[in-house]
Amino acid sequence: MKVNGKHFRTIWVDKDNPEIIKIIDQRHLPHEFIIEELKTVTDFATAIKEMHVRGAGLIGATAGFAMYCAAISSPENNFSTSINNAARKLIKTRPTATNLAWAVNRQLKAMAEVESREEKIKKAFTTAKQTADEDASFCRRIGEHGLEIIKEISKRKKGEPVNILTHCNAGWLAFVDYGSATAPIYAAHNSGIKVHVWVDETRPWLQGAGLTCWELGGEKVPHTLISDNTGGHLMQHGMVDMVITGTDRTTYTGDVANKIGTYLKALAASDNNIPFYVALPSSTFDWRINDGLKEIPIEERSADEVLYIKGLSSQNKLEKISICPAGTRAANFAFDVTPARLITGLITERGIVKADKDAILSLYPEYR
Amino acid sequence: MKVNGKHFRTIWVDKDNPEIIKIIDQRHLPHEFIIEELKTVTDFATAIKEMHVRGAGLIGATAGFAMYCAAISSPENNFSTSINNAARKLIKTRPTATNLAWAVNRQLKAMAEVESREEKIKKAFTTAKQTADEDASFCRRIGEHGLEIIKEISKRKKGEPVNILTHCNAGWLAFVDYGSATAPIYAAHNSGIKVHVWVDETRPWLQGAGLTCWELGGEKVPHTLISDNTGGHLMQHGMVDMVITGTDRTTYTGDVANKIGTYLKALAASDNNIPFYVALPSSTFDWRINDGLKEIPIEERSADEVLYIKGLSSQNKLEKISICPAGTRAANFAFDVTPARLITGLITERGIVKADKDAILSLYPEYR
């Protein structure tokens, strides 16, 4: 998508040196646009763990390239041990995101198909690129399917703006391109349908305020920033026509682990009869577990992310400020699980499906 | 309650000059403890509007003293017009808080009972003090009634800590003393029951992070700060035993207008069968309206409160930082309404009552 009018993806191969992978270091957005080069497995692991990159699809794509980088740096005589160590190291970085293990395992499987170190490196490169390209193409198709829902609401509202609430950033910055939750919004906006997005700021990391506002601004989609507390009130007063969020892991039974606070918005949508959609490429499904609440591990991050907030000071300097008395204890659960019963539908690259086992497995029969 | 071991109320009459009213300027908490002198009606109106003081009971108490100040400054020949102008000016400052109009009208009624300017001033002074003292005493009694609920849970948990979630600040800082939501917590803590409080940070103004953490710390009540997104997850996982919030206006039918986001926590409590209590002195009831969602006016405050966050920088300086791209639009609704059906009970100075018309009017038969 566009940054100051120029097209970018969130991750790409350096055009001069294919052993260097480039990313947008998202920690500095929206205040600075910094491109970072990743060269070692440690670079990649840090970038994922410390959230230089984040979001379901982008974590997967980054993990894919990380495994290619691991292959490059693994010596002939110790290749398999070295690669498996890298795989373990990477999978540990973020426990909730399912795309991470999915992309790593895809690479292990792909490399196992060929013999020599050289072939394995080549295979890892094409698989990494394929994983990234697939993510972009799946998101584009999510946009096409989701567009139909927005079209319908727009027609019912006789062309009045369709008000869509989103939580966190499931935009192109969370994927390789287009985004999941934002793909239908961009598709609608680009086809001339009037949309307006309520952007949850999404504490503690403020991905909504920092990233979603930034990318909607880049595409000139009308939007309004709100505190995470606000969505319920808006829904009670008819100011929200639909909710679309992303997901970091979705069980094949339709439970959705997404950014902490998603569950609260799903409850409010349900209480006010507002459609609540979750958009995801199929790489985000977890085909092994059926009870999201009991089985999806929820990442706990540093208390500092709650105790301190980063932003731009009046002197145009990035500052970290404390919002509470010194010595305050904080807890920082990064995700929550929204049970399938609260979800109107899942928007996937293959179409829109009810959040239940039979419907999901009908759309993805290969996982039966 | 205690500030560094010394007892304070939130508002008091200067001991040397009874025409000067003192408050804690809460905008600077928790980073600085600043006492402000209020001398003119404009001082009072600014202090209420700009949230030097805030919270249901304290707004009422401040309005009471503001009317006393208005009486002092009203000339003999124009007393009634001057007083009524002050009343109108004060009532306009915060549209949602019901204690504001209640306290102002109480003063108008009290002053109407006597004849001379001198008597009216004297009457206004005693009424202001009475309003403040009553608030403190009502909150103390709320504590006694709420204590019984906490005792019961503590017994069921065999003395394990009772985990109480609260939103915003309905502590002693929001009243004259003790607080509403915090009164039962302080009562339990002081009677040796183990409690632990989950404190919602409460964006945009961060009253939870700044004020509730500060006052719980002052009384040494164990507590953990969380982002507003977190409560649902905690409730899903059995980490919350009860919720207690305050309220800025409660209809006689049991609907509760409180800090934005309260409704989301009430939905989550209901979805997880967790008791959700609202604590209030009867001054917070609105006896005229029966549909909170349709009839309670919801204050919209400046977008800047969403776009910027204030806190202490690493150089120990108070800084205001921007959290989103320049030019972002924001909306800032200060309250939402939680429908009576989601509320387990109201803890009042007269006892605990179901959030419904018949129950409330049985406890307050004088308002039938």
mmCIF file of C-alpha atoms in Angstrom, chain A:
data_model
loop_
_atom_site.group_PDB
_atom_site.id
_atom_site.type_symbol
_atom_site.label_atom_id
_atom_site.label_comp_id
_atom_site.label_asym_id
_atom_site.label_seq_id
_atom_site.Cartn_x
_atom_site.Cartn_y
_atom_site.Cartn_z
ATOM 1 C CA MET A 1 0.000 0.000 0.000
ATOM 2 C CA LYS A 2 1.004 3.635 -0.177
ATOM 3 C CA VAL A 3 3.405 5.587 2.024
ATOM 4 C CA ASN A 4 3.483 9.213 0.880
ATOM 5 C CA GLY A 5 2.144 8.051 -2.461
ATOM 6 C CA LYS A 6 4.862 5.420 -3.002
ATOM 7 C CA HIS A 7 4.003 1.703 -2.929
ATOM 8 C CA PHE A 8 5.521 -0.407 -0.154
ATOM 9 C CA ARG A 9 5.180 -3.881 1.235
ATOM 10 C CA THR A 10 6.035 -4.539 4.894
ATOM 11 C CA ILE A 11 8.883 -6.950 4.057
ATOM 12 C CA TRP A 12 11.002 -7.361 0.931
ATOM 13 C CA VAL A 13 14.286 -8.690 -0.431
ATOM 14 C CA ASP A 14 16.995 -6.078 -1.008
ATOM 15 C CA LYS A 15 17.285 -5.538 -4.738
ATOM 16 C CA ASP A 16 21.099 -5.548 -4.710
ATOM 17 C CA ASN A 17 21.778 -8.268 -2.161
ATOM 18 C CA PRO A 18 19.283 -11.151 -1.906
ATOM 19 C CA GLU A 19 20.780 -12.156 1.441
ATOM 20 C CA ILE A 20 19.458 -8.964 3.030
ATOM 21 C CA ILE A 21 15.783 -8.706 4.000
ATOM 22 C CA LYS A 22 14.243 -5.312 4.629
ATOM 23 C CA ILE A 23 11.360 -4.382 6.906
ATOM 24 C CA ILE A 24 9.644 -1.246 8.131
ATOM 25 C CA ASP A 25 10.619 -0.949 11.809
ATOM 26 C CA GLN A 26 7.076 -0.353 13.043
ATOM 27 C CA ARG A 27 8.099 0.696 16.554
ATOM 28 C CA HIS A 28 8.819 4.158 15.215
ATOM 29 C CA LEU A 29 5.537 4.672 13.392
ATOM 30 C CA PRO A 30 3.676 6.964 13.018
ATOM 31 C CA HIS A 31 6.353 9.465 13.993
ATOM 32 C CA GLU A 32 9.269 8.133 11.937
ATOM 33 C CA PHE A 33 9.451 5.894 8.864
ATOM 34 C CA ILE A 34 12.541 3.736 9.386
ATOM 35 C CA ILE A 35 13.607 0.820 7.206
ATOM 36 C CA GLU A 36 15.654 -1.884 8.916
ATOM 37 C CA GLU A 37 17.916 -4.549 7.385
ATOM 38 C CA LEU A 38 17.732 -8.066 8.818
ATOM 39 C CA LYS A 39 20.784 -10.259 8.262
ATOM 40 C CA THR A 40 21.003 -12.850 11.046
ATOM 41 C CA VAL A 41 18.542 -15.194 12.740
ATOM 42 C CA THR A 42 19.022 -13.127 15.894
ATOM 43 C CA ASP A 43 18.069 -9.981 13.955
ATOM 44 C CA PHE A 44 14.874 -11.730 12.888
ATOM 45 C CA ALA A 45 14.072 -13.125 16.339
ATOM 46 C CA THR A 46 14.555 -9.684 17.898
ATOM 47 C CA ALA A 47 12.465 -8.012 15.209
ATOM 48 C CA ILE A 48 9.582 -10.402 15.936
ATOM 49 C CA LYS A 49 9.888 -10.472 19.735
ATOM 50 C CA GLU A 50 10.402 -6.721 20.142
ATOM 51 C CA MET A 51 7.679 -5.954 17.624
ATOM 52 C CA HIS A 52 9.666 -4.212 14.909
ATOM 53 C CA VAL A 53 7.250 -6.349 12.896
ATOM 54 C CA ARG A 54 3.940 -7.598 14.279
ATOM 55 C CA GLY A 55 0.578 -8.859 13.089
ATOM 56 C CA ALA A 56 -0.461 -12.360 12.064
ATOM 57 C CA GLY A 57 0.567 -12.396 8.402
ATOM 58 C CA LEU A 58 3.714 -10.335 8.738
ATOM 59 C CA ILE A 59 5.010 -12.476 11.598
ATOM 60 C CA GLY A 60 4.517 -15.481 9.308
ATOM 61 C CA ALA A 61 6.224 -13.845 6.340
ATOM 62 C CA THR A 62 9.104 -12.664 8.526
ATOM 63 C CA ALA A 63 9.509 -16.152 9.986
ATOM 64 C CA GLY A 64 9.667 -17.514 6.435
ATOM 65 C CA PHE A 65 12.540 -15.208 5.520
ATOM 66 C CA ALA A 66 14.159 -15.881 8.901
ATOM 67 C CA MET A 67 14.359 -19.577 8.036
ATOM 68 C CA TYR A 68 15.922 -18.695 4.670
ATOM 69 C CA CYS A 69 18.488 -16.631 6.575
ATOM 70 C CA ALA A 70 19.023 -19.590 8.943
ATOM 71 C CA ALA A 71 19.673 -21.804 5.929
ATOM 72 C CA ILE A 72 22.270 -19.392 4.531
ATOM 73 C CA SER A 73 24.133 -19.352 7.830
ATOM 74 C CA SER A 74 23.927 -23.105 8.543
ATOM 75 C CA PRO A 75 27.135 -24.998 7.732
ATOM 76 C CA GLU A 76 27.050 -28.103 5.518
ATOM 77 C CA ASN A 77 28.241 -30.500 8.266
ATOM 78 C CA ASN A 78 25.695 -29.346 10.835
ATOM 79 C CA PHE A 79 22.867 -28.105 8.660
ATOM 80 C CA SER A 80 19.935 -29.929 10.146
ATOM 81 C CA THR A 81 20.802 -29.233 13.815
ATOM 82 C CA SER A 82 21.481 -25.591 13.050
ATOM 83 C CA ILE A 83 18.203 -25.178 11.146
ATOM 84 C CA ASN A 84 16.195 -26.886 13.866
ATOM 85 C CA ASN A 85 17.762 -24.667 16.533
ATOM 86 C CA ALA A 86 16.804 -21.594 14.529
ATOM 87 C CA ALA A 87 13.256 -22.957 14.140
ATOM 88 C CA ARG A 88 12.910 -23.449 17.900
ATOM 89 C CA LYS A 89 14.355 -20.028 18.660
ATOM 90 C CA LEU A 90 11.938 -18.338 16.266
ATOM 91 C CA ILE A 91 8.818 -20.206 17.412
ATOM 92 C CA LYS A 92 9.502 -19.162 20.992
ATOM 93 C CA THR A 93 9.431 -15.418 20.229
ATOM 94 C CA ARG A 94 5.635 -14.947 20.229
ATOM 95 C CA PRO A 95 3.504 -17.719 21.763
ATOM 96 C CA THR A 96 0.025 -16.710 20.575
ATOM 97 C CA ALA A 97 0.585 -16.036 16.859
ATOM 98 C CA THR A 98 -0.108 -19.223 14.936
ATOM 99 C CA ASN A 99 1.361 -18.031 11.631
ATOM 100 C CA LEU A 100 4.785 -18.130 13.230
ATOM 101 C CA ALA A 101 4.991 -21.904 13.744
ATOM 102 C CA TRP A 102 3.046 -22.423 10.527
ATOM 103 C CA ALA A 103 5.621 -20.527 8.429
ATOM 104 C CA VAL A 104 8.595 -22.113 10.192
ATOM 105 C CA ASN A 105 7.224 -25.631 9.731
ATOM 106 C CA ARG A 106 6.422 -24.909 6.094
ATOM 107 C CA GLN A 107 10.083 -24.066 5.587
ATOM 108 C CA LEU A 108 11.304 -27.200 7.408
ATOM 109 C CA LYS A 109 9.040 -29.322 5.225
ATOM 110 C CA ALA A 110 10.110 -27.546 2.018
ATOM 111 C CA MET A 111 13.813 -27.906 2.789
ATOM 112 C CA ALA A 112 13.341 -31.593 3.627
ATOM 113 C CA GLU A 113 12.179 -32.153 0.053
ATOM 114 C CA VAL A 114 15.638 -31.502 -1.417
ATOM 115 C CA GLU A 115 19.090 -32.883 -0.702
ATOM 116 C CA SER A 116 22.032 -30.497 -0.892
ATOM 117 C CA ARG A 117 22.681 -27.437 1.246
ATOM 118 C CA GLU A 118 22.592 -25.299 -1.872
ATOM 119 C CA GLU A 119 19.237 -26.659 -2.969
ATOM 120 C CA LYS A 120 17.853 -26.217 0.550
ATOM 121 C CA ILE A 121 18.875 -22.551 0.570
ATOM 122 C CA LYS A 122 17.290 -22.036 -2.847
ATOM 123 C CA LYS A 123 14.143 -23.829 -1.713
ATOM 124 C CA ALA A 124 13.987 -21.728 1.471
ATOM 125 C CA PHE A 125 14.264 -18.549 -0.593
ATOM 126 C CA THR A 126 11.442 -19.472 -2.974
ATOM 127 C CA THR A 127 9.291 -20.714 -0.080
ATOM 128 C CA ALA A 128 9.819 -17.469 1.852
ATOM 129 C CA LYS A 129 8.877 -15.408 -1.197
ATOM 130 C CA GLN A 130 5.904 -17.679 -1.841
ATOM 131 C CA THR A 131 4.719 -17.348 1.771
ATOM 132 C CA ALA A 132 4.888 -13.567 1.492
ATOM 133 C CA ASP A 133 3.253 -13.410 -1.946
ATOM 134 C CA GLU A 134 0.522 -15.784 -0.872
ATOM 135 C CA ASP A 135 -0.186 -13.616 2.169
ATOM 136 C CA ALA A 136 -0.600 -10.549 -0.036
ATOM 137 C CA SER A 137 -2.786 -12.401 -2.497
ATOM 138 C CA PHE A 138 -4.945 -13.966 0.237
ATOM 139 C CA CYS A 139 -5.474 -10.527 1.792
ATOM 140 C CA ARG A 140 -6.478 -9.115 -1.592
ATOM 141 C CA ARG A 141 -9.108 -11.834 -1.871
ATOM 142 C CA ILE A 142 -10.299 -11.212 1.700
ATOM 143 C CA GLY A 143 -10.884 -7.656 0.518
ATOM 144 C CA GLU A 144 -13.004 -8.827 -2.415
ATOM 145 C CA HIS A 145 -15.194 -11.028 -0.216
ATOM 146 C CA GLY A 146 -15.549 -8.469 2.579
ATOM 147 C CA LEU A 147 -16.420 -5.770 0.059
ATOM 148 C CA GLU A 148 -19.745 -7.513 -0.581
ATOM 149 C CA ILE A 149 -20.794 -7.078 3.076
ATOM 150 C CA ILE A 150 -19.924 -3.381 3.049
ATOM 151 C CA LYS A 151 -21.718 -2.899 -0.302
ATOM 152 C CA GLU A 152 -24.861 -4.403 1.194
ATOM 153 C CA ILE A 153 -24.779 -2.072 4.229
ATOM 154 C CA SER A 154 -24.038 0.931 2.020
ATOM 155 C CA LYS A 155 -27.047 0.091 -0.148
ATOM 156 C CA ARG A 156 -29.260 -0.247 2.944
ATOM 157 C CA LYS A 157 -27.978 3.133 4.179
ATOM 158 C CA LYS A 158 -28.632 4.674 0.754
ATOM 159 C CA GLY A 159 -25.022 5.663 0.300
ATOM 160 C CA GLU A 160 -24.546 7.236 3.750
ATOM 161 C CA PRO A 161 -21.071 6.377 5.078
ATOM 162 C CA VAL A 162 -20.707 2.857 6.444
ATOM 163 C CA ASN A 163 -19.239 3.119 9.958
ATOM 164 C CA ILE A 164 -16.792 0.315 10.650
ATOM 165 C CA LEU A 165 -15.097 -0.183 14.004
ATOM 166 C CA THR A 166 -11.737 -1.930 14.137
ATOM 167 C CA HIS A 167 -9.464 -2.885 17.007
ATOM 168 C CA CYS A 168 -5.659 -2.956 16.931
ATOM 169 C CA ASN A 169 -3.963 -3.030 13.541
ATOM 170 C CA ALA A 170 -4.971 -5.764 11.161
ATOM 171 C CA GLY A 171 -3.984 -3.540 8.272
ATOM 172 C CA TRP A 172 -1.370 -3.937 5.583
ATOM 173 C CA LEU A 173 1.255 -3.271 8.250
ATOM 174 C CA ALA A 174 0.191 -6.510 9.977
ATOM 175 C CA PHE A 175 0.508 -8.500 6.758
ATOM 176 C CA VAL A 176 2.585 -8.208 3.648
ATOM 177 C CA ASP A 177 0.066 -6.008 1.866
ATOM 178 C CA TYR A 178 -3.665 -4.964 1.997
ATOM 179 C CA GLY A 179 -4.221 -6.317 5.529
ATOM 180 C CA SER A 180 -7.002 -8.594 6.721
ATOM 181 C CA ALA A 181 -9.535 -6.374 8.553
ATOM 182 C CA THR A 182 -8.616 -3.393 6.401
ATOM 183 C CA ALA A 183 -8.687 -5.192 3.034
ATOM 184 C CA PRO A 184 -12.497 -4.937 2.698
ATOM 185 C CA ILE A 185 -12.297 -1.299 3.833
ATOM 186 C CA TYR A 186 -9.666 -0.425 1.212
ATOM 187 C CA ALA A 187 -11.619 -2.367 -1.428
ATOM 188 C CA ALA A 188 -14.806 -0.446 -0.569
ATOM 189 C CA HIS A 189 -13.050 2.919 -0.431
ATOM 190 C CA ASN A 190 -11.341 2.300 -3.767
ATOM 191 C CA SER A 191 -14.606 1.297 -5.388
ATOM 192 C CA GLY A 192 -16.204 4.575 -4.356
ATOM 193 C CA ILE A 193 -18.293 3.390 -1.396
ATOM 194 C CA LYS A 194 -18.336 5.903 1.472
ATOM 195 C CA VAL A 195 -16.769 4.375 4.569
ATOM 196 C CA HIS A 196 -15.692 5.810 7.907
ATOM 197 C CA VAL A 197 -13.544 3.867 10.358
ATOM 198 C CA TRP A 198 -13.655 4.116 14.170
ATOM 199 C CA VAL A 199 -10.114 3.254 15.212
ATOM 200 C CA ASP A 200 -9.636 1.816 18.730
ATOM 201 C CA GLU A 201 -6.332 3.232 19.968
ATOM 202 C CA THR A 202 -5.524 -0.233 21.376
ATOM 203 C CA ARG A 203 -3.609 0.102 24.596
ATOM 204 C CA PRO A 204 -1.064 -0.785 25.712
ATOM 205 C CA TRP A 205 0.930 -0.789 22.462
ATOM 206 C CA LEU A 206 -1.349 1.730 20.700
ATOM 207 C CA GLN A 207 -1.290 -0.073 17.356
ATOM 208 C CA GLY A 208 -4.607 1.544 16.452
ATOM 209 C CA ALA A 209 -3.484 5.116 17.154
ATOM 210 C CA GLY A 210 -0.011 4.654 15.713
ATOM 211 C CA LEU A 211 -0.428 2.198 12.856
ATOM 212 C CA THR A 212 -4.062 1.987 11.761
ATOM 213 C CA CYS A 213 -4.528 5.769 11.717
ATOM 214 C CA TRP A 214 -1.264 6.095 9.836
ATOM 215 C CA GLU A 215 -2.121 3.613 7.120
ATOM 216 C CA LEU A 216 -5.742 4.757 6.716
ATOM 217 C CA GLY A 217 -4.352 8.280 6.368
ATOM 218 C CA GLY A 218 -1.942 7.098 3.669
ATOM 219 C CA GLU A 219 -4.899 5.743 1.680
ATOM 220 C CA LYS A 220 -7.099 8.746 2.537
ATOM 221 C CA VAL A 221 -9.800 6.643 4.215
ATOM 222 C CA PRO A 222 -11.870 8.825 6.618
ATOM 223 C CA HIS A 223 -11.345 7.703 10.206
ATOM 224 C CA THR A 224 -11.704 8.823 13.838
ATOM 225 C CA LEU A 225 -9.496 7.741 16.711
ATOM 226 C CA ILE A 226 -11.235 6.662 19.932
ATOM 227 C CA SER A 227 -10.147 5.299 23.286
ATOM 228 C CA ASP A 228 -10.735 1.563 23.687
ATOM 229 C CA ASN A 229 -13.517 2.353 26.151
ATOM 230 C CA THR A 230 -15.682 4.081 23.551
ATOM 231 C CA GLY A 231 -16.950 1.372 21.187
ATOM 232 C CA GLY A 232 -19.798 0.188 23.418
ATOM 233 C CA HIS A 233 -21.289 3.660 23.651
ATOM 234 C CA LEU A 234 -21.038 4.151 19.879
ATOM 235 C CA MET A 235 -22.774 0.832 19.278
ATOM 236 C CA GLN A 236 -25.568 1.654 21.747
ATOM 237 C CA HIS A 237 -26.241 4.810 19.754
ATOM 238 C CA GLY A 238 -26.287 3.404 16.223
ATOM 239 C CA MET A 239 -22.925 4.881 15.282
ATOM 240 C CA VAL A 240 -21.353 1.553 14.259
ATOM 241 C CA ASP A 241 -22.641 -0.496 11.300
ATOM 242 C CA MET A 242 -20.164 -3.343 11.565
ATOM 243 C CA VAL A 243 -17.004 -4.429 13.345
ATOM 244 C CA ILE A 244 -14.074 -6.058 11.539
ATOM 245 C CA THR A 245 -11.001 -7.245 13.403
ATOM 246 C CA GLY A 246 -8.077 -9.476 12.581
ATOM 247 C CA THR A 247 -6.941 -12.529 14.526
ATOM 248 C CA ASP A 248 -3.645 -14.016 15.645
ATOM 249 C CA ARG A 249 -4.973 -17.550 15.927
ATOM 250 C CA THR A 250 -8.361 -19.032 15.082
ATOM 251 C CA THR A 251 -9.382 -22.522 16.108
ATOM 252 C CA TYR A 252 -11.075 -24.683 13.466
ATOM 253 C CA THR A 253 -14.129 -24.386 15.727
ATOM 254 C CA GLY A 254 -14.225 -20.609 15.227
ATOM 255 C CA ASP A 255 -12.750 -19.211 18.463
ATOM 256 C CA VAL A 256 -10.582 -16.170 17.811
ATOM 257 C CA ALA A 257 -7.483 -15.073 19.716
ATOM 258 C CA ASN A 258 -6.850 -11.451 18.860
ATOM 259 C CA LYS A 259 -5.443 -8.335 20.535
ATOM 260 C CA ILE A 260 -6.570 -7.909 24.128
ATOM 261 C CA GLY A 261 -9.932 -6.117 24.223
ATOM 262 C CA THR A 262 -11.400 -7.741 21.108
ATOM 263 C CA TYR A 263 -13.690 -9.868 23.295
ATOM 264 C CA LEU A 264 -15.177 -6.727 24.905
ATOM 265 C CA LYS A 265 -16.079 -5.288 21.506
ATOM 266 C CA ALA A 266 -17.583 -8.590 20.404
ATOM 267 C CA LEU A 267 -19.795 -8.582 23.522
ATOM 268 C CA ALA A 268 -20.952 -5.042 22.767
ATOM 269 C CA ALA A 269 -21.629 -5.869 19.115
ATOM 270 C CA SER A 270 -23.664 -8.892 20.156
ATOM 271 C CA ASP A 271 -25.595 -6.846 22.757
ATOM 272 C CA ASN A 272 -26.497 -4.300 20.067
ATOM 273 C CA ASN A 273 -27.119 -6.666 17.140
ATOM 274 C CA ILE A 274 -24.201 -5.314 15.145
ATOM 275 C CA PRO A 275 -22.379 -7.720 12.798
ATOM 276 C CA PHE A 276 -18.953 -8.685 14.124
ATOM 277 C CA TYR A 277 -16.602 -10.074 11.469
ATOM 278 C CA VAL A 278 -13.097 -11.445 11.777
ATOM 279 C CA ALA A 279 -10.891 -11.372 8.672
ATOM 280 C CA LEU A 280 -8.089 -13.890 8.228
ATOM 281 C CA PRO A 281 -6.020 -15.736 5.686
ATOM 282 C CA SER A 282 -6.224 -19.486 6.297
ATOM 283 C CA SER A 283 -2.629 -19.494 7.580
ATOM 284 C CA THR A 284 -4.094 -18.119 10.822
ATOM 285 C CA PHE A 285 -6.253 -21.197 11.475
ATOM 286 C CA ASP A 286 -5.036 -23.639 14.079
ATOM 287 C CA TRP A 287 -6.307 -26.998 12.843
ATOM 288 C CA ARG A 288 -5.366 -28.898 16.001
ATOM 289 C CA ILE A 289 -7.237 -27.276 18.857
ATOM 290 C CA ASN A 290 -10.943 -26.866 19.378
ATOM 291 C CA ASP A 291 -11.320 -24.799 22.566
ATOM 292 C CA GLY A 292 -9.735 -21.403 22.137
ATOM 293 C CA LEU A 293 -10.340 -20.226 25.690
ATOM 294 C CA LYS A 294 -8.738 -23.269 27.260
ATOM 295 C CA GLU A 295 -6.020 -24.076 24.757
ATOM 296 C CA ILE A 296 -4.600 -20.963 23.102
ATOM 297 C CA PRO A 297 -1.572 -19.745 25.080
ATOM 298 C CA ILE A 298 -1.893 -16.034 25.873
ATOM 299 C CA GLU A 299 1.346 -14.069 25.719
ATOM 300 C CA GLU A 300 2.175 -11.938 28.753
ATOM 301 C CA ARG A 301 4.429 -9.035 27.879
ATOM 302 C CA SER A 302 6.445 -6.598 29.963
ATOM 303 C CA ALA A 303 4.581 -4.479 32.537
ATOM 304 C CA ASP A 304 6.509 -1.496 31.176
ATOM 305 C CA GLU A 305 4.229 -1.422 28.129
ATOM 306 C CA VAL A 306 1.355 -0.576 30.509
ATOM 307 C CA LEU A 307 3.307 1.675 32.890
ATOM 308 C CA TYR A 308 4.864 3.819 30.158
ATOM 309 C CA ILE A 309 3.532 5.288 26.908
ATOM 310 C CA LYS A 310 5.657 6.343 23.965
ATOM 311 C CA GLY A 311 4.898 9.315 21.766
ATOM 312 C CA LEU A 312 6.080 12.569 20.298
ATOM 313 C CA SER A 313 6.731 15.436 22.711
ATOM 314 C CA SER A 314 5.990 19.088 22.013
ATOM 315 C CA GLN A 315 9.692 19.418 21.154
ATOM 316 C CA ASN A 316 9.175 16.799 18.411
ATOM 317 C CA LYS A 317 11.220 14.244 20.317
ATOM 318 C CA LEU A 318 10.175 10.642 20.951
ATOM 319 C CA GLU A 319 9.546 10.380 24.691
ATOM 320 C CA LYS A 320 8.462 7.601 27.028
ATOM 321 C CA ILE A 321 6.295 8.900 29.853
ATOM 322 C CA SER A 322 5.085 7.279 33.055
ATOM 323 C CA ILE A 323 1.325 7.409 33.677
ATOM 324 C CA CYS A 324 1.124 6.137 37.258
ATOM 325 C CA PRO A 325 2.860 6.398 40.631
ATOM 326 C CA ALA A 326 6.421 5.042 40.741
ATOM 327 C CA GLY A 327 6.484 1.426 41.879
ATOM 328 C CA THR A 328 3.011 0.548 40.541
ATOM 329 C CA ARG A 329 2.602 -3.099 39.499
ATOM 330 C CA ALA A 330 0.997 -3.826 36.132
ATOM 331 C CA ALA A 331 -0.151 -6.887 34.193
ATOM 332 C CA ASN A 332 0.059 -7.073 30.418
ATOM 333 C CA PHE A 333 -1.863 -9.855 28.699
ATOM 334 C CA ALA A 334 -1.446 -9.271 24.966
ATOM 335 C CA PHE A 335 -4.444 -11.206 23.622
ATOM 336 C CA ASP A 336 -7.855 -12.439 24.581
ATOM 337 C CA VAL A 337 -10.116 -15.076 23.075
ATOM 338 C CA THR A 338 -13.473 -14.236 21.546
ATOM 339 C CA PRO A 339 -15.714 -17.305 21.562
ATOM 340 C CA ALA A 340 -17.206 -18.348 18.218
ATOM 341 C CA ARG A 341 -20.752 -17.660 19.475
ATOM 342 C CA LEU A 342 -20.065 -13.896 19.360
ATOM 343 C CA ILE A 343 -18.752 -13.876 15.786
ATOM 344 C CA THR A 344 -21.047 -13.204 12.817
ATOM 345 C CA GLY A 345 -18.632 -14.614 10.273
ATOM 346 C CA LEU A 346 -15.041 -15.188 9.243
ATOM 347 C CA ILE A 347 -13.854 -13.472 6.075
ATOM 348 C CA THR A 348 -11.233 -15.746 4.484
ATOM 349 C CA GLU A 349 -9.497 -15.826 1.138
ATOM 350 C CA ARG A 350 -11.991 -18.501 0.059
ATOM 351 C CA GLY A 351 -15.076 -16.581 1.131
ATOM 352 C CA ILE A 352 -17.165 -15.752 4.185
ATOM 353 C CA VAL A 353 -17.945 -18.584 6.546
ATOM 354 C CA LYS A 354 -19.799 -19.063 9.827
ATOM 355 C CA ALA A 355 -17.514 -19.360 12.855
ATOM 356 C CA ASP A 356 -18.205 -23.025 13.420
ATOM 357 C CA LYS A 357 -16.430 -26.290 12.847
ATOM 358 C CA ASP A 358 -18.637 -27.754 10.128
ATOM 359 C CA ALA A 359 -18.741 -24.555 8.091
ATOM 360 C CA ILE A 360 -14.994 -23.992 8.393
ATOM 361 C CA LEU A 361 -14.140 -27.577 7.480
ATOM 362 C CA SER A 362 -16.511 -27.450 4.496
ATOM 363 C CA LEU A 363 -14.559 -24.489 3.168
ATOM 364 C CA TYR A 364 -11.222 -26.167 3.942
ATOM 365 C CA PRO A 365 -11.981 -29.855 3.340
ATOM 366 C CA GLU A 366 -8.276 -30.683 3.094
ATOM 367 C CA TYR A 367 -8.020 -30.227 6.890
ATOM 368 C CA ARG A 368 -10.854 -32.622 7.761
#
